[in-house]
Structures are given as C-alpha cells and as structure tokens.
Tab-separated table of N, CA, C and O in Angstrom:
chain	number	residue	atom	x	y	z
E	1	MET	N	-78.866	76.976	15.775
E	1	MET	CA	-79.837	76.584	16.847
E	1	MET	C	-80.456	75.204	16.617
E	1	MET	O	-81.384	74.873	17.451
E	2	GLY	N	-80.256	74.614	15.512
E	2	GLY	CA	-81.079	73.303	15.381
E	2	GLY	C	-81.979	73.413	14.630
E	2	GLY	O	-82.732	74.594	14.390
E	3	PRO	N	-83.057	72.370	14.427
E	3	PRO	CA	-84.161	72.422	13.834
E	3	PRO	C	-85.215	73.296	14.752
E	3	PRO	O	-85.321	72.788	15.930
E	4	PRO	N	-86.070	73.833	14.160
E	4	PRO	CA	-87.194	74.439	15.067
E	4	PRO	C	-88.191	73.334	15.322
E	4	PRO	O	-88.549	72.359	14.728
E	5	ALA	N	-88.939	73.736	16.443
E	5	ALA	CA	-90.217	72.880	16.886
E	5	ALA	C	-91.488	73.152	16.053
E	5	ALA	O	-92.147	72.372	15.751
E	6	LYS	N	-91.561	74.395	15.391
E	6	LYS	CA	-92.566	74.744	14.776
E	6	LYS	C	-92.206	75.954	13.752
E	6	LYS	O	-91.187	76.869	14.182
E	7	ILE	N	-92.682	76.033	12.602
E	7	ILE	CA	-92.448	77.108	11.482
E	7	ILE	C	-93.831	77.737	11.383
E	7	ILE	O	-94.804	77.121	11.029
E	8	ILE	N	-93.926	79.109	11.359
E	8	ILE	CA	-95.060	79.951	11.010
E	8	ILE	C	-94.661	80.935	10.063
E	8	ILE	O	-93.629	81.729	10.072
E	9	GLN	N	-95.575	81.033	9.022
E	9	GLN	CA	-95.227	82.050	7.891
E	9	GLN	C	-96.485	82.895	7.969
E	9	GLN	O	-97.628	82.584	7.963
E	10	THR	N	-96.303	84.293	7.926
E	10	THR	CA	-97.193	85.160	7.757
E	10	THR	C	-96.919	86.168	6.307
E	10	THR	O	-95.907	85.603	5.865
E	11	PRO	N	-97.651	86.923	5.981
E	11	PRO	CA	-97.320	87.483	4.729
E	11	PRO	C	-96.075	88.288	4.705
E	11	PRO	O	-95.502	88.623	3.522
E	12	THR	N	-95.622	88.669	5.853
E	12	THR	CA	-94.386	89.437	5.824
E	12	THR	C	-93.089	88.724	6.550
E	12	THR	O	-91.885	89.298	6.322
E	13	GLU	N	-93.362	87.583	7.126
E	13	GLU	CA	-91.952	87.002	7.820
E	13	GLU	C	-92.253	85.535	8.170
E	13	GLU	O	-93.391	85.099	7.975
E	14	VAL	N	-91.322	84.841	8.198
E	14	VAL	CA	-91.201	83.413	8.663
E	14	VAL	C	-90.603	83.300	10.147
E	14	VAL	O	-89.719	83.945	10.546
E	15	ILE	N	-91.249	82.702	11.077
E	15	ILE	CA	-91.076	82.746	12.469
E	15	ILE	C	-90.750	81.260	12.921
E	15	ILE	O	-91.414	80.294	12.591
E	16	LEU	N	-89.650	81.091	13.256
E	16	LEU	CA	-88.838	79.678	13.775
E	16	LEU	C	-88.963	79.753	15.341
E	16	LEU	O	-88.446	80.520	15.923
E	17	LEU	N	-89.839	78.641	15.847
E	17	LEU	CA	-90.071	78.591	17.288
E	17	LEU	C	-89.242	77.312	17.763
E	17	LEU	O	-89.437	76.213	17.050
E	18	TYR	N	-88.680	77.503	18.690
E	18	TYR	CA	-87.657	76.343	19.423
E	18	TYR	C	-88.234	75.933	20.795
E	18	TYR	O	-88.627	76.697	21.498
E	19	ALA	N	-88.049	74.703	21.026
E	19	ALA	CA	-88.595	73.936	22.301
E	19	ALA	C	-87.907	74.437	23.382
E	19	ALA	O	-88.430	74.667	24.521
E	20	GLN	N	-86.541	74.558	23.244
E	20	GLN	CA	-85.644	74.806	24.234
E	20	GLN	C	-85.674	76.232	24.790
E	20	GLN	O	-85.161	77.056	23.753
E	21	GLY	N	-86.149	76.770	25.919
E	21	GLY	CA	-85.642	78.026	26.233
E	21	GLY	C	-86.719	79.155	25.672
E	21	GLY	O	-86.235	80.201	25.966
E	22	ASN	N	-87.753	78.717	25.079
E	22	ASN	CA	-88.592	79.679	24.568
E	22	ASN	C	-88.075	80.547	23.676
E	22	ASN	O	-88.071	81.724	23.648
E	23	GLN	N	-87.094	79.980	22.711
E	23	GLN	CA	-86.390	80.776	21.815
E	23	GLN	C	-86.943	80.888	20.486
E	23	GLN	O	-87.926	79.900	20.203
E	24	PHE	N	-86.845	81.991	19.673
E	24	PHE	CA	-87.298	82.026	18.402
E	24	PHE	C	-86.514	82.909	17.648
E	24	PHE	O	-85.625	83.626	17.913
E	25	ARG	N	-86.929	82.853	16.172
E	25	ARG	CA	-86.157	83.688	15.213
E	25	ARG	C	-87.225	84.205	14.104
E	25	ARG	O	-88.054	83.335	13.771
E	26	VAL	N	-87.092	85.495	13.893
E	26	VAL	CA	-87.993	86.119	12.899
E	26	VAL	C	-87.149	86.187	11.753
E	26	VAL	O	-85.953	87.064	11.780
E	27	ILE	N	-87.665	85.824	10.591
E	27	ILE	CA	-87.061	86.048	9.261
E	27	ILE	C	-87.640	86.849	8.393
E	27	ILE	O	-88.740	86.322	7.973
E	28	PRO	N	-87.618	88.247	7.958
E	28	PRO	CA	-88.225	88.906	6.923
E	28	PRO	C	-88.338	88.239	5.692
E	28	PRO	O	-87.393	87.948	5.231
E	29	ILE	N	-89.533	88.293	5.014
E	29	ILE	CA	-89.672	87.653	3.785
E	29	ILE	C	-89.152	88.740	2.888
E	29	ILE	O	-88.547	88.048	1.741
E	30	THR	N	-89.070	89.982	2.819
E	30	THR	CA	-88.577	90.894	1.808
E	30	THR	C	-87.178	91.547	2.320
E	30	THR	O	-86.989	92.435	1.847
E	31	ALA	N	-86.482	90.916	3.128
E	31	ALA	CA	-85.187	91.332	3.674
E	31	ALA	C	-84.083	91.348	2.253
E	31	ALA	O	-84.358	90.323	1.517
E	32	VAL	N	-83.469	92.336	2.371
E	32	VAL	CA	-82.239	92.138	1.441
E	32	VAL	C	-80.926	91.643	2.247
E	32	VAL	O	-80.852	91.761	3.103
E	33	ARG	N	-80.394	90.866	1.120
E	33	ARG	CA	-79.284	90.075	1.699
E	33	ARG	C	-78.413	90.963	2.490
E	33	ARG	O	-77.919	91.920	1.939
E	34	THR	N	-77.656	90.642	3.577
E	34	THR	CA	-76.921	91.311	4.459
E	34	THR	C	-75.443	91.016	3.894
E	34	THR	O	-75.014	89.924	3.926
E	35	THR	N	-74.481	91.868	3.939
E	35	THR	CA	-73.038	91.527	3.810
E	35	THR	C	-72.401	91.226	5.042
E	35	THR	O	-72.846	91.517	5.985
E	36	ARG	N	-71.104	90.586	5.128
E	36	ARG	CA	-70.571	90.145	6.260
E	36	ARG	C	-69.957	91.251	6.994
E	36	ARG	O	-69.722	91.335	8.293
E	37	SER	N	-69.928	92.529	6.498
E	37	SER	CA	-69.479	93.759	7.221
E	37	SER	C	-70.670	94.433	7.973
E	37	SER	O	-70.315	95.478	8.591
E	38	SER	N	-71.697	93.915	7.940
E	38	SER	CA	-72.964	94.704	8.425
E	38	SER	C	-72.919	94.403	10.091
E	38	SER	O	-72.184	93.683	10.689
E	39	ARG	N	-74.000	94.910	10.741
E	39	ARG	CA	-74.120	94.842	11.998
E	39	ARG	C	-73.992	93.305	12.395
E	39	ARG	O	-74.772	92.645	11.785
E	40	ARG	N	-73.135	93.063	13.582
E	40	ARG	CA	-73.110	91.531	13.871
E	40	ARG	C	-73.991	91.441	15.253
E	40	ARG	O	-73.715	92.061	16.109
E	41	THR	N	-74.460	90.212	15.248
E	41	THR	CA	-75.040	89.756	16.490
E	41	THR	C	-74.927	88.160	16.725
E	41	THR	O	-74.484	87.440	15.783
E	42	PRO	N	-75.259	87.604	17.811
E	42	PRO	CA	-75.137	86.171	18.181
E	42	PRO	C	-75.765	85.481	17.324
E	42	PRO	O	-75.437	84.169	16.902
E	43	ARG	N	-76.804	85.849	16.808
E	43	ARG	CA	-77.608	84.926	15.705
E	43	ARG	C	-77.602	85.368	14.441
E	43	ARG	O	-78.044	84.686	13.524
E	44	GLY	N	-76.757	86.225	14.090
E	44	GLY	CA	-76.503	86.824	12.750
E	44	GLY	C	-77.828	87.504	12.163
E	44	GLY	O	-78.812	87.851	12.893
E	45	THR	N	-77.814	87.860	10.928
E	45	THR	CA	-78.888	88.222	10.176
E	45	THR	C	-79.395	87.519	9.027
E	45	THR	O	-78.583	86.904	8.309
E	46	ALA	N	-80.555	87.083	9.037
E	46	ALA	CA	-81.011	85.954	8.101
E	46	ALA	C	-81.935	86.559	7.113
E	46	ALA	O	-82.588	87.519	7.309
E	47	THR	N	-81.855	86.041	5.813
E	47	THR	CA	-82.750	86.242	4.678
E	47	THR	C	-83.158	84.921	4.223
E	47	THR	O	-82.644	83.840	4.664
E	48	ARG	N	-84.276	84.886	3.662
E	48	ARG	CA	-85.004	83.696	3.034
E	48	ARG	C	-85.250	83.792	1.779
E	48	ARG	O	-85.270	84.743	0.996
E	49	ARG	N	-85.197	82.573	1.209
E	49	ARG	CA	-85.563	82.372	-0.219
E	49	ARG	C	-86.307	81.026	-0.517
E	49	ARG	O	-86.147	80.079	0.379
E	50	GLN	N	-87.317	81.008	-1.406
E	50	GLN	CA	-87.994	79.676	-1.627
E	50	GLN	C	-87.381	79.037	-2.790
E	50	GLN	O	-87.015	79.738	-3.852
E	51	VAL	N	-87.186	77.601	-2.803
E	51	VAL	CA	-86.482	76.835	-3.913
E	51	VAL	C	-87.731	75.885	-4.187
E	51	VAL	O	-87.933	74.997	-3.542
E	52	GLY	N	-88.351	76.111	-5.336
E	52	GLY	CA	-89.426	75.116	-5.618
E	52	GLY	C	-90.584	75.488	-4.573
E	52	GLY	O	-90.715	76.538	-4.001
E	53	SER	N	-91.655	74.547	-4.527
E	53	SER	CA	-92.624	74.579	-3.757
E	53	SER	C	-92.503	73.959	-2.352
E	53	SER	O	-93.117	74.074	-1.378
E	54	ASP	N	-91.317	73.301	-2.216
E	54	ASP	CA	-91.153	72.466	-0.876
E	54	ASP	C	-89.850	72.690	-0.062
E	54	ASP	O	-89.704	72.185	0.875
E	55	THR	N	-88.962	73.748	-0.486
E	55	THR	CA	-87.886	73.933	0.181
E	55	THR	C	-87.772	75.485	0.584
E	55	THR	O	-87.767	76.351	-0.317
E	56	LEU	N	-87.457	75.691	1.831
E	56	LEU	CA	-87.027	77.055	2.077
E	56	LEU	C	-85.772	77.064	2.590
E	56	LEU	O	-85.080	76.271	3.464
E	57	VAL	N	-85.057	78.156	2.130
E	57	VAL	CA	-83.487	78.312	2.351
E	57	VAL	C	-83.284	79.548	3.295
E	57	VAL	O	-83.796	80.690	2.646
E	58	VAL	N	-82.627	79.579	4.339
E	58	VAL	CA	-82.341	80.530	5.220
E	58	VAL	C	-80.946	80.620	5.095
E	58	VAL	O	-80.245	79.958	5.342
E	59	ASP	N	-80.344	81.975	4.705
E	59	ASP	CA	-79.014	82.346	4.438
E	59	ASP	C	-78.730	83.421	5.666
E	59	ASP	O	-79.412	84.426	5.738
E	60	ILE	N	-77.618	83.100	6.427
E	60	ILE	CA	-77.304	83.803	7.511
E	60	ILE	C	-75.850	84.316	7.686
E	60	ILE	O	-75.120	83.350	7.452
E	61	VAL	N	-75.808	85.512	7.589
E	61	VAL	CA	-74.296	86.214	7.899
E	61	VAL	C	-74.543	87.113	8.975
E	61	VAL	O	-75.604	87.397	9.513
E	62	GLY	N	-73.305	87.860	9.241
E	62	GLY	CA	-73.393	88.927	10.219
E	62	GLY	C	-73.348	88.398	11.618
E	62	GLY	O	-73.810	89.188	12.606
E	63	PHE	N	-72.791	87.320	11.799
E	63	PHE	CA	-72.472	86.650	13.256
E	63	PHE	C	-71.363	87.516	14.012
E	63	PHE	O	-70.401	88.004	13.249
E	64	ASN	N	-71.592	87.608	15.394
E	64	ASN	CA	-70.461	88.087	16.131
E	64	ASN	C	-69.752	86.866	16.476
E	64	ASN	O	-70.344	85.863	16.339
E	65	ASP	N	-68.740	86.903	17.243
E	65	ASP	CA	-67.853	85.601	17.687
E	65	ASP	C	-68.409	85.451	19.110
E	65	ASP	O	-67.557	84.628	19.753
E	66	GLU	N	-69.582	85.668	19.698
E	66	GLU	CA	-69.797	85.451	20.972
E	66	GLU	C	-70.806	84.339	21.437
E	66	GLU	O	-71.073	84.130	22.370
E	67	SER	N	-71.179	83.511	20.211
E	67	SER	CA	-71.797	82.417	20.480
E	67	SER	C	-71.210	81.209	20.017
E	67	SER	O	-70.045	81.238	19.691
E	68	TRP	N	-71.598	80.052	20.309
E	68	TRP	CA	-71.013	78.670	20.178
E	68	TRP	C	-71.912	77.909	19.006
E	68	TRP	O	-73.045	78.052	19.112
E	69	ILE	N	-71.215	76.866	18.513
E	69	ILE	CA	-71.861	75.811	17.494
E	69	ILE	C	-72.217	74.666	18.262
E	69	ILE	O	-71.251	74.033	18.831
E	70	GLU	N	-73.412	74.186	18.143
E	70	GLU	CA	-73.752	72.778	18.630
E	70	GLU	C	-73.276	72.591	20.171
E	70	GLU	O	-72.997	73.539	20.953
E	71	TRP	N	-73.488	71.377	20.753
E	71	TRP	CA	-72.979	71.129	22.198
E	71	TRP	C	-71.822	70.118	21.660
E	71	TRP	O	-72.101	69.273	20.935
E	72	PRO	N	-70.616	70.222	22.365
E	72	PRO	CA	-70.375	70.812	23.544
E	72	PRO	C	-70.006	72.299	23.443
E	72	PRO	O	-69.583	73.116	24.196
E	73	GLY	N	-70.230	72.916	22.253
E	73	GLY	CA	-69.770	74.262	22.060
E	73	GLY	C	-68.504	74.486	21.241
E	73	GLY	O	-67.322	74.585	22.044
E	74	TRP	N	-68.534	74.528	19.923
E	74	TRP	CA	-67.331	74.920	19.181
E	74	TRP	C	-67.264	76.394	18.745
E	74	TRP	O	-68.357	77.007	18.433
E	75	PHE	N	-66.214	76.953	18.827
E	75	PHE	CA	-66.211	78.513	18.823
E	75	PHE	C	-66.269	78.775	17.221
E	75	PHE	O	-65.914	77.734	16.370
E	76	HIS	N	-66.321	79.876	16.926
E	76	HIS	CA	-66.519	80.405	15.437
E	76	HIS	C	-66.094	81.840	15.301
E	76	HIS	O	-65.810	82.458	16.431
E	77	SER	N	-65.562	82.314	14.137
E	77	SER	CA	-65.388	83.732	13.938
E	77	SER	C	-66.493	84.546	13.591
E	77	SER	O	-67.719	83.896	13.379
E	78	ASN	N	-66.310	85.813	13.588
E	78	ASN	CA	-67.361	86.607	12.899
E	78	ASN	C	-67.604	86.541	11.540
E	78	ASN	O	-68.310	87.117	11.015
E	79	ASN	N	-66.678	85.724	10.757
E	79	ASN	CA	-67.078	85.448	9.292
E	79	ASN	C	-67.765	84.183	9.202
E	79	ASN	O	-67.860	83.628	7.827
E	80	MET	N	-68.489	83.548	10.032
E	80	MET	CA	-69.188	82.348	9.763
E	80	MET	C	-70.401	82.808	9.016
E	80	MET	O	-70.972	83.907	8.974
E	81	HIS	N	-70.727	81.834	8.060
E	81	HIS	CA	-71.891	81.822	7.388
E	81	HIS	C	-72.692	80.493	7.262
E	81	HIS	O	-72.078	79.587	7.299
E	82	VAL	N	-74.108	80.717	7.635
E	82	VAL	CA	-74.746	79.359	7.700
E	82	VAL	C	-75.948	79.521	6.692
E	82	VAL	O	-76.444	80.512	6.425
E	83	ILE	N	-76.013	78.266	6.124
E	83	ILE	CA	-77.208	78.030	5.278
E	83	ILE	C	-78.074	76.927	5.591
E	83	ILE	O	-77.555	75.865	5.816
E	84	GLU	N	-79.351	77.476	6.119
E	84	GLU	CA	-80.397	76.313	6.427
E	84	GLU	C	-81.426	75.932	5.276
E	84	GLU	O	-81.775	76.952	4.701
E	85	LYS	N	-81.596	74.798	5.123
E	85	LYS	CA	-82.586	74.257	4.161
E	85	LYS	C	-83.609	73.437	4.986
E	85	LYS	O	-83.327	72.615	5.708
E	86	PHE	N	-84.869	73.832	4.653
E	86	PHE	CA	-86.034	73.150	5.261
E	86	PHE	C	-86.760	72.417	4.041
E	86	PHE	O	-87.303	73.325	3.298
E	87	THR	N	-86.879	71.295	3.944
E	87	THR	CA	-87.399	70.463	2.760
E	87	THR	C	-88.478	69.743	3.318
E	87	THR	O	-88.210	68.733	4.207
E	88	ARG	N	-89.839	69.910	2.746
E	88	ARG	CA	-90.893	68.989	2.987
E	88	ARG	C	-91.028	68.048	2.090
E	88	ARG	O	-91.419	68.388	0.790
E	89	THR	N	-91.272	66.925	2.298
E	89	THR	CA	-91.524	65.746	1.485
E	89	THR	C	-92.962	65.010	2.054
E	89	THR	O	-92.633	64.312	3.207
E	90	GLY	N	-93.842	65.178	1.640
E	90	GLY	CA	-95.138	64.427	2.081
E	90	GLY	C	-95.451	65.031	3.640
E	90	GLY	O	-95.600	66.281	3.794
E	91	ASN	N	-95.385	64.173	4.508
E	91	ASN	CA	-95.489	64.497	5.830
E	91	ASN	C	-94.232	64.422	6.833
E	91	ASN	O	-94.277	64.446	8.082
E	92	ALA	N	-93.141	64.574	6.101
E	92	ALA	CA	-91.882	64.904	6.714
E	92	ALA	C	-91.069	66.122	6.499
E	92	ALA	O	-91.180	66.550	5.396
E	93	LEU	N	-90.350	66.567	7.316
E	93	LEU	CA	-89.477	67.819	7.174
E	93	LEU	C	-88.221	67.396	7.473
E	93	LEU	O	-87.794	66.763	8.472
E	94	ARG	N	-87.447	67.837	6.473
E	94	ARG	CA	-85.757	67.701	6.844
E	94	ARG	C	-85.295	68.975	6.931
E	94	ARG	O	-85.406	69.893	6.076
E	95	TRP	N	-84.355	69.179	8.031
E	95	TRP	CA	-83.596	70.257	8.285
E	95	TRP	C	-82.107	70.029	7.819
E	95	TRP	O	-81.730	69.165	8.485
E	96	GLU	N	-81.498	70.906	7.243
E	96	GLU	CA	-79.958	70.785	7.022
E	96	GLU	C	-79.330	72.219	7.055
E	96	GLU	O	-79.847	73.105	6.688
E	97	ALA	N	-78.194	72.181	7.750
E	97	ALA	CA	-77.427	73.250	8.069
E	97	ALA	C	-75.934	73.094	7.605
E	97	ALA	O	-75.521	72.007	7.807
E	98	THR	N	-75.404	73.869	6.668
E	98	THR	CA	-74.170	73.922	6.191
E	98	THR	C	-73.513	75.112	6.873
E	98	THR	O	-73.923	76.312	6.773
E	99	VAL	N	-72.299	74.893	7.734
E	99	VAL	CA	-71.577	76.099	8.160
E	99	VAL	C	-70.288	76.078	7.543
E	99	VAL	O	-69.664	75.222	7.332
E	100	GLU	N	-70.042	77.480	7.303
E	100	GLU	CA	-68.796	77.767	6.451
E	100	GLU	C	-68.133	79.015	7.394
E	100	GLU	O	-68.836	79.801	8.035
E	101	ASP	N	-66.812	78.706	7.674
E	101	ASP	CA	-66.089	79.836	8.521
E	101	ASP	C	-64.613	79.761	8.104
E	101	ASP	O	-64.020	78.995	8.755
E	102	PRO	N	-64.152	80.509	7.172
E	102	PRO	CA	-62.773	80.381	6.710
E	102	PRO	C	-61.724	80.813	7.727
E	102	PRO	O	-60.485	80.112	7.484
E	103	ASP	N	-62.090	81.335	8.548
E	103	ASP	CA	-61.137	81.789	9.809
E	103	ASP	C	-60.966	80.392	10.930
E	103	ASP	O	-59.962	80.416	11.548
E	104	VAL	N	-61.897	79.665	10.889
E	104	VAL	CA	-61.921	78.405	11.816
E	104	VAL	C	-61.966	77.101	11.223
E	104	VAL	O	-61.301	75.967	11.582
E	105	LEU	N	-62.661	76.952	10.155
E	105	LEU	CA	-62.845	75.442	9.543
E	105	LEU	C	-62.055	75.421	8.371
E	105	LEU	O	-61.945	76.583	7.497
E	106	ASP	N	-61.573	74.277	8.012
E	106	ASP	CA	-60.778	74.197	6.689
E	106	ASP	C	-61.617	73.673	5.651
E	106	ASP	O	-61.261	73.597	4.377
E	107	ARG	N	-62.908	73.352	5.845
E	107	ARG	CA	-63.971	73.086	4.973
E	107	ARG	C	-65.333	73.231	5.661
E	107	ARG	O	-65.475	73.448	6.866
E	108	ALA	N	-66.419	73.349	4.828
E	108	ALA	CA	-67.724	73.457	5.281
E	108	ALA	C	-68.089	72.464	6.019
E	108	ALA	O	-67.901	71.187	5.561
E	109	VAL	N	-69.032	72.543	6.864
E	109	VAL	CA	-69.609	71.218	7.856
E	109	VAL	C	-71.151	71.285	7.701
E	109	VAL	O	-71.799	72.385	7.701
E	110	THR	N	-71.628	70.272	7.410
E	110	THR	CA	-73.217	69.957	7.104
E	110	THR	C	-73.767	69.044	8.218
E	110	THR	O	-73.019	68.058	8.346
E	111	THR	N	-74.876	69.349	8.699
E	111	THR	CA	-75.436	68.406	9.663
E	111	THR	C	-76.991	68.692	9.232
E	111	THR	O	-77.396	69.501	8.527
E	112	SER	N	-77.747	67.427	9.523
E	112	SER	CA	-79.221	67.304	9.128
E	112	SER	C	-80.048	66.427	10.076
E	112	SER	O	-79.478	65.801	10.905
E	113	ARG	N	-81.267	66.792	10.060
E	113	ARG	CA	-82.212	66.026	10.943
E	113	ARG	C	-83.418	66.202	10.247
E	113	ARG	O	-83.782	66.909	9.543
E	114	GLY	N	-84.251	64.890	10.506
E	114	GLY	CA	-85.461	64.822	9.581
E	114	GLY	C	-86.490	64.306	10.687
E	114	GLY	O	-86.334	63.753	11.752
E	115	GLY	N	-87.905	64.469	10.457
E	115	GLY	CA	-88.784	64.093	11.252
E	115	GLY	C	-90.253	64.330	10.656
E	115	GLY	O	-90.322	65.005	9.589
E	116	ARG	N	-91.345	63.854	11.246
E	116	ARG	CA	-92.721	63.982	10.926
E	116	ARG	C	-93.185	65.307	11.108
E	116	ARG	O	-92.725	66.059	12.178
E	117	CYS	N	-94.001	66.040	10.101
E	117	CYS	CA	-94.633	67.266	10.532
E	117	CYS	C	-95.808	67.060	11.128
E	117	CYS	O	-96.544	66.067	11.158
E	118	GLY	N	-96.113	68.199	12.083
E	118	GLY	CA	-97.168	68.070	13.131
E	118	GLY	C	-98.631	67.839	12.475
E	118	GLY	O	-99.657	67.333	12.817
C-alpha cells in the first residue's frame, strides 16, 4: 500500500493510516508469525517486530492473488511475502518495502521513500 500518512501505536497494536481512500491497517503487537498456508486475504496477515529503538519491521504473508502491486498494477501469487521497514532518523521517516514472490519474480524487489515526520 506504500508508506502511510500516519502511524499510531497503542499498547496492543500499531495502526497505519493512509491518505488515499481512508485506508488503514492494524498490526497486533503480540501476533504470532503466520505461515504462508494460513488464511489468505488481499492485504495478507502482518506481524511486527522492533529493531533497535528506531526501526519498526512489518512482516506480511498470507496474501491471496486478488490484489495488485503498485501502479499500474503488477500481479502476484498467493506466495508473495512483503517486509516493510519504517526507520526514523531525527525528524525524518524512511519507508522501505521488499517484495518476494518465487512464483512471479526471479528476485526480490525493494522500493523506498522518505520524508519529514509530522
């Protein structure tokens, strides 16, 4: 979905809010890693972990093949795996996503964006 417009953390979850279409994602803090054979959805199932004090890593599996990647819309299989990293440096936030899909891609694809924090 790209980088969120806002990130909110509560004691039990991380909420990613997106500017386009009032979209959001809720990532439980205590979730157990989901395997690729679990229930599949267009957004997959995400778990999170903290790396140091400045990086949040979101690991997403369990996608179905009914969504698209980026614009103009690249297809993917239900074996897609996405790792998002949110790293704060001072007053800037860098978002990076790595997409792996052994059924469609011959290698992992990484994209990133950065900007000032609110």
